[in-house]
XYZ file of C-alpha atoms in Angstrom:
376
model
C -27.537 -6.952 -5.331
C -26.579 -9.748 -2.936
C -22.772 -9.640 -2.838
C -20.682 -6.832 -1.386
C -19.382 -4.506 -4.130
C -15.806 -5.839 -4.089
C -16.664 -9.534 -3.774
C -14.248 -11.493 -5.964
C -11.416 -8.944 -5.778
C -8.198 -10.135 -4.136
C -5.916 -7.762 -2.258
C -2.477 -8.605 -0.874
C -1.341 -6.333 1.969
C 2.168 -6.054 3.352
C 1.985 -5.347 7.074
C 2.441 -1.721 8.029
C 0.952 0.853 10.372
C -1.574 3.636 9.918
C -3.145 4.438 6.548
C -2.065 1.342 4.605
C -3.787 -1.161 6.927
C -6.782 1.187 7.200
C -7.143 1.280 3.404
C -6.909 -2.517 3.211
C -9.504 -2.820 5.998
C -11.833 -0.556 4.041
C -11.444 -2.731 0.944
C -12.159 -5.808 3.105
C -15.214 -4.053 4.554
C -16.419 -3.597 0.972
C -16.109 -7.319 0.279
C -12.569 -7.816 -1.049
C -10.657 -10.946 -0.026
C -7.623 -9.475 1.770
C -4.577 -11.458 2.862
C -2.177 -9.516 5.072
C 1.452 -10.603 5.153
C 2.629 -10.171 8.738
C 6.343 -10.131 9.459
C 7.834 -12.548 11.996
C 8.276 -11.141 15.481
C 8.960 -12.562 18.916
C 6.476 -10.532 20.916
C 4.182 -7.491 21.051
C 5.323 -4.079 19.859
C 4.998 -1.166 22.282
C 2.132 1.143 21.406
C 0.477 -1.271 18.963
C -2.411 -3.606 19.686
C -1.847 -7.289 19.121
C -5.270 -7.533 17.439
C -5.810 -4.148 15.763
C -9.235 -3.262 14.377
C -7.584 -2.574 11.015
C -6.929 -6.338 10.668
C -10.626 -7.194 10.715
C -11.943 -9.225 7.808
C -8.454 -10.225 6.631
C -6.610 -13.526 6.519
C -3.086 -13.533 7.922
C 0.115 -15.243 6.868
C 3.534 -14.702 8.458
C 6.329 -14.391 5.887
C 9.915 -13.210 6.181
C 10.351 -11.246 2.978
C 14.136 -11.379 3.358
C 13.930 -15.164 3.042
C 14.092 -16.540 -0.511
C 11.489 -19.289 0.049
C 9.075 -16.825 1.630
C 9.599 -14.342 -1.219
C 8.636 -17.085 -3.665
C 5.415 -17.707 -1.716
C 4.783 -13.966 -1.716
C 5.098 -13.835 -5.520
C 2.708 -16.776 -5.823
C 0.167 -14.674 -3.940
C 0.988 -11.710 -6.209
C 0.211 -13.909 -9.202
C -3.358 -14.427 -8.001
C -3.966 -10.941 -6.609
C -5.799 -8.006 -8.176
C -4.108 -5.431 -5.969
C -1.224 -5.009 -3.539
C -0.780 -2.467 -0.757
C 2.557 -1.601 0.877
C 3.612 1.303 3.072
C 7.415 1.247 3.227
C 9.704 4.136 2.405
C 10.592 4.402 -1.308
C 12.975 1.681 -2.449
C 12.408 -0.838 0.359
C 10.235 -3.215 -1.680
C 12.665 -2.917 -4.603
C 15.562 -3.933 -2.361
C 13.542 -6.979 -1.325
C 13.085 -7.855 -4.995
C 9.350 -7.238 -4.692
C 8.917 -3.814 -6.251
C 6.408 -2.987 -9.004
C 8.676 -4.202 -11.824
C 9.186 -7.624 -10.228
C 5.516 -7.990 -9.343
C 4.278 -6.859 -12.768
C 6.586 -9.421 -14.356
C 4.538 -12.035 -12.496
C 1.137 -10.338 -12.835
C 0.829 -7.530 -15.416
C -2.739 -6.752 -14.257
C -1.692 -6.043 -10.667
C -2.620 -2.661 -9.161
C 0.368 -1.878 -6.948
C -0.618 0.549 -4.177
C 2.133 2.518 -2.431
C 1.341 4.446 0.758
C 3.885 6.980 1.999
C 3.954 10.318 3.755
C 5.927 12.321 1.226
C 5.496 10.286 -1.972
C 7.804 8.153 -4.107
C 9.728 11.143 -5.475
C 10.851 14.580 -4.342
C 13.612 15.856 -2.034
C 11.823 14.677 1.136
C 10.706 11.272 -0.163
C 13.098 9.348 2.092
C 12.605 11.429 5.235
C 10.661 10.217 8.254
C 7.464 12.023 9.185
C 4.073 11.678 10.782
C 0.528 12.896 10.261
C 1.069 16.356 11.771
C 4.204 16.942 9.685
C 2.553 15.950 6.404
C -0.503 18.140 6.849
C 1.682 21.033 8.023
C 3.755 21.020 4.858
C 0.634 20.439 2.727
C -0.963 23.657 3.980
C -3.793 21.754 5.654
C -2.880 22.386 9.310
C -2.635 26.132 8.727
C -6.373 26.405 8.155
C -7.148 25.057 11.641
C -5.645 28.034 13.487
C -7.903 30.541 15.206
C -6.337 33.918 15.802
C -3.343 33.503 18.103
C -4.311 29.949 19.119
C -1.941 27.208 18.007
C -3.044 25.143 14.986
C -4.470 21.766 16.017
C -6.170 18.941 14.169
C -7.935 15.707 15.055
C -5.281 12.959 15.264
C -4.883 10.987 11.989
C -8.162 12.166 10.432
C -6.829 14.834 8.070
C -3.517 13.180 7.213
C -3.270 9.422 7.707
C -6.899 8.651 6.950
C -8.177 11.573 4.864
C -5.121 12.435 2.767
C -3.629 8.949 2.965
C -5.867 5.905 3.299
C -8.903 7.254 1.465
C -6.821 8.514 -1.449
C -5.108 5.128 -1.617
C -8.523 3.429 -1.705
C -9.647 5.763 -4.500
C -6.436 5.056 -6.395
C -6.756 1.294 -5.936
C -10.364 1.276 -7.123
C -9.478 3.448 -10.129
C -6.595 1.123 -10.969
C -8.796 -1.964 -10.645
C -11.354 -0.455 -13.008
C -8.661 0.440 -15.526
C -7.066 -3.014 -15.278
C -10.430 -4.614 -15.968
C -10.798 -2.455 -19.077
C -7.250 -2.583 -20.435
C -5.700 -5.713 -18.933
C -2.796 -3.614 -17.610
C -1.990 -2.882 -13.991
C -0.542 0.334 -12.609
C 1.349 1.812 -9.680
C -0.577 4.059 -7.297
C 1.651 6.672 -5.615
C -0.502 7.768 -2.657
C 1.301 10.407 -0.580
C -0.378 11.772 2.537
C 1.067 15.205 1.782
C -0.497 15.213 -1.704
C -3.907 14.061 -0.477
C -4.007 16.546 2.393
C -3.146 19.349 -0.023
C -5.792 18.143 -2.510
C -8.463 18.245 0.196
C -7.771 21.941 0.698
C -9.399 22.654 -2.674
C -12.756 22.672 -0.905
C -11.558 25.348 1.534
C -10.031 27.270 -1.363
C -13.521 27.579 -2.824
C -14.890 29.237 0.347
C -14.634 32.985 0.781
C -11.945 33.580 3.396
C -10.419 30.131 2.927
C -7.369 31.543 1.102
C -4.993 33.827 2.980
C -1.267 34.318 2.573
C -0.910 35.712 6.081
C 0.654 33.981 9.095
C -2.630 32.597 10.462
C -6.078 31.522 9.351
C -7.940 34.061 11.461
C -9.976 35.191 8.442
C -11.159 31.665 7.627
C -14.799 31.657 8.757
C -14.845 27.908 9.365
C -12.298 28.277 12.168
C -12.619 31.910 13.228
C -16.320 32.731 13.261
C -18.555 32.662 16.326
C -20.954 30.418 14.409
C -18.290 27.783 13.626
C -16.682 26.510 16.826
C -17.350 24.622 20.047
C -18.650 26.078 23.302
C -18.155 24.796 26.829
C -21.308 24.272 28.880
C -21.908 24.509 32.630
C -21.135 20.802 33.096
C -17.797 21.006 31.272
C -19.161 19.304 28.155
C -19.101 20.927 24.710
C -21.590 21.803 21.983
C -20.511 22.164 18.351
C -21.917 25.049 16.318
C -21.528 25.490 12.548
C -24.447 27.353 11.024
C -22.743 28.642 7.870
C -25.772 29.371 5.672
C -27.702 32.544 6.655
C -31.034 30.699 6.957
C -29.500 28.242 9.456
C -27.739 31.062 11.274
C -31.068 32.886 11.570
C -32.631 29.802 13.190
C -29.675 29.544 15.553
C -30.214 33.143 16.682
C -33.954 32.582 17.001
C -33.486 29.646 19.380
C -31.047 31.677 21.474
C -33.419 34.686 21.535
C -30.811 36.750 19.689
C -32.672 37.358 16.420
C -33.445 40.945 17.361
C -29.857 41.649 18.402
C -28.369 43.653 15.516
C -24.821 42.871 16.618
C -25.464 39.207 15.880
C -28.044 39.503 13.111
C -26.069 41.894 10.903
C -22.496 40.704 11.428
C -22.418 37.017 10.619
C -19.545 37.490 8.148
C -17.859 40.505 9.779
C -14.531 39.045 10.928
C -13.843 42.049 13.168
C -16.912 41.144 15.237
C -16.196 37.419 15.610
C -14.071 37.603 18.802
C -16.644 39.778 20.581
C -19.610 37.667 19.495
C -17.776 34.452 20.392
C -17.173 35.794 23.889
C -20.875 36.572 24.295
C -21.843 33.074 23.169
C -19.246 31.566 25.501
C -20.980 33.195 28.459
C -24.391 32.147 27.177
C -23.525 28.464 26.687
C -21.658 28.334 29.997
C -24.885 29.212 31.804
C -26.591 25.846 31.139
C -25.437 22.248 30.948
C -25.057 20.306 27.702
C -28.278 18.319 28.229
C -30.239 21.571 28.244
C -28.639 22.809 25.010
C -28.987 19.409 23.328
C -32.706 19.346 24.053
C -33.175 22.945 22.968
C -31.520 22.445 19.560
C -32.749 18.902 18.915
C -34.802 18.522 15.726
C -33.849 21.969 14.386
C -31.781 23.145 11.428
C -29.616 25.397 13.592
C -26.623 23.077 13.016
C -25.785 22.480 16.667
C -24.815 19.099 18.144
C -23.236 17.778 21.355
C -19.596 16.634 21.265
C -19.771 12.921 22.088
C -17.209 10.272 22.907
C -17.269 7.110 20.740
C -19.077 5.248 23.541
C -21.694 7.991 23.783
C -21.983 8.029 19.992
C -22.676 4.276 20.110
C -25.644 4.949 22.418
C -27.052 7.934 20.518
C -30.479 7.117 18.957
C -29.441 8.161 15.445
C -26.307 6.030 15.422
C -28.150 3.163 17.117
C -30.834 3.222 14.423
C -28.201 3.077 11.683
C -26.023 0.593 13.597
C -23.063 2.883 13.026
C -21.149 1.494 16.012
C -20.836 -2.102 17.222
C -19.726 -3.345 20.636
C -17.658 -6.444 19.846
C -15.438 -8.893 21.695
C -12.516 -6.826 20.375
C -13.983 -3.564 21.619
C -16.041 -0.760 20.110
C -15.824 -0.606 16.305
C -17.481 1.514 13.642
C -19.341 -0.358 10.903
C -18.208 -0.449 7.285
C -18.904 2.656 5.203
C -20.278 3.661 2.776
C -23.507 1.647 2.501
C -25.198 0.200 -0.554
C -28.848 -0.091 -1.443
C -30.097 -3.633 -0.938
C -27.315 -4.624 1.463
C -27.723 -4.489 5.255
C -25.248 -2.718 7.511
C -22.450 -5.228 8.035
C -21.351 -6.382 11.475
C -17.571 -5.870 11.799
C -15.733 -8.963 10.597
C -13.531 -11.158 12.768
C -10.018 -10.028 13.650
C -7.731 -12.982 12.986
C -4.670 -13.657 15.110
C -1.309 -12.917 13.495
C -0.357 -15.868 11.348
C -3.637 -17.705 11.953
C -3.867 -18.721 8.288
C -0.180 -19.368 7.608
C -0.450 -23.149 7.419
C -3.579 -23.289 5.249
C -2.285 -20.626 2.843
C 1.149 -22.255 2.566
C -0.503 -25.626 1.948
C -2.635 -24.177 -0.851
C 0.397 -22.484 -2.425
C 2.379 -25.728 -2.271
C -0.412 -27.432 -4.204
C -0.106 -24.909 -7.013
C -2.895 -22.506 -6.072
C -2.066 -18.923 -7.040
C -4.507 -17.594 -4.485
C -5.980 -19.794 -1.752
C -9.750 -19.964 -1.578
C -11.427 -18.631 1.534
C -12.708 -21.310 3.928
C -16.314 -20.488 2.951
C -15.662 -20.847 -0.799
């Protein structure tokens, strides 16, 4: 295996923010030829990077999709594409004359990927929202609460990326496989709310993961003393999640608590979790994180230090796998997953907005349905 898995596949992306660009970046990381259609603008947009990491590995063309000539160029690209990704609210692409029906009239094999928060249908389909709102309504945020503490979640990971981008990628790949078999494209309706809800099926399979009460205090993955973070003497944190009894036993052994019946006999006794958590809080607070890291290193106690991305870049395990790369555009994580026979890929170049406009337009004017890459 010498080529990346998606080498030869062509993806057209309409500029957006969040999960759509992330999904297209992931497809580019896997070898797809991605052209992103950037909209014209006069200057930078507050809160957004001019050269976002999610544009790596993509070619860029600036098109005004409200302009008839630019729409024609867009449809020429559609004609040569295998897939399309857009992240507007329902109906926007249709009003531009570029919805699934118009695109399938040009290219029946096209896999048309739609990324939204609430989905293409339903009473909230046209409402605005963000990651926290989607996962709240999906039932995913609820499971992060601990007792009376407010529910919190890592920004974008559960909603935008987990329930959104990754489900869009799965839908696009499924559609591409089906199109190759049947010759017919499809429309992928990837809603963050749907994906976040679907991910809860794993929690629903865990004892204590289902509760109709007002909080998730009975969920062991967020309420137990063996599944949380602890602050150390230096203000840094250690993560603990020794779910299986054999790992929990090793955890207690390392902490010299194996003979303590309160710990040894009450791993799954929810009434004991607050008391045992408080005892562990005092224990971890007595030493700094370097001490605890060294003590648990190489064991199956399921304990690890909480690292920043820069610290993760320097960690021996990540360094050996080349998980992180320090690039001219800043720290970036490498493509994932990996494939046997292919090396870990250095993050691809991030092209300036519109850097390929002239070459792509020139190729389209000469009758090319999809412009070759410069290396081809």
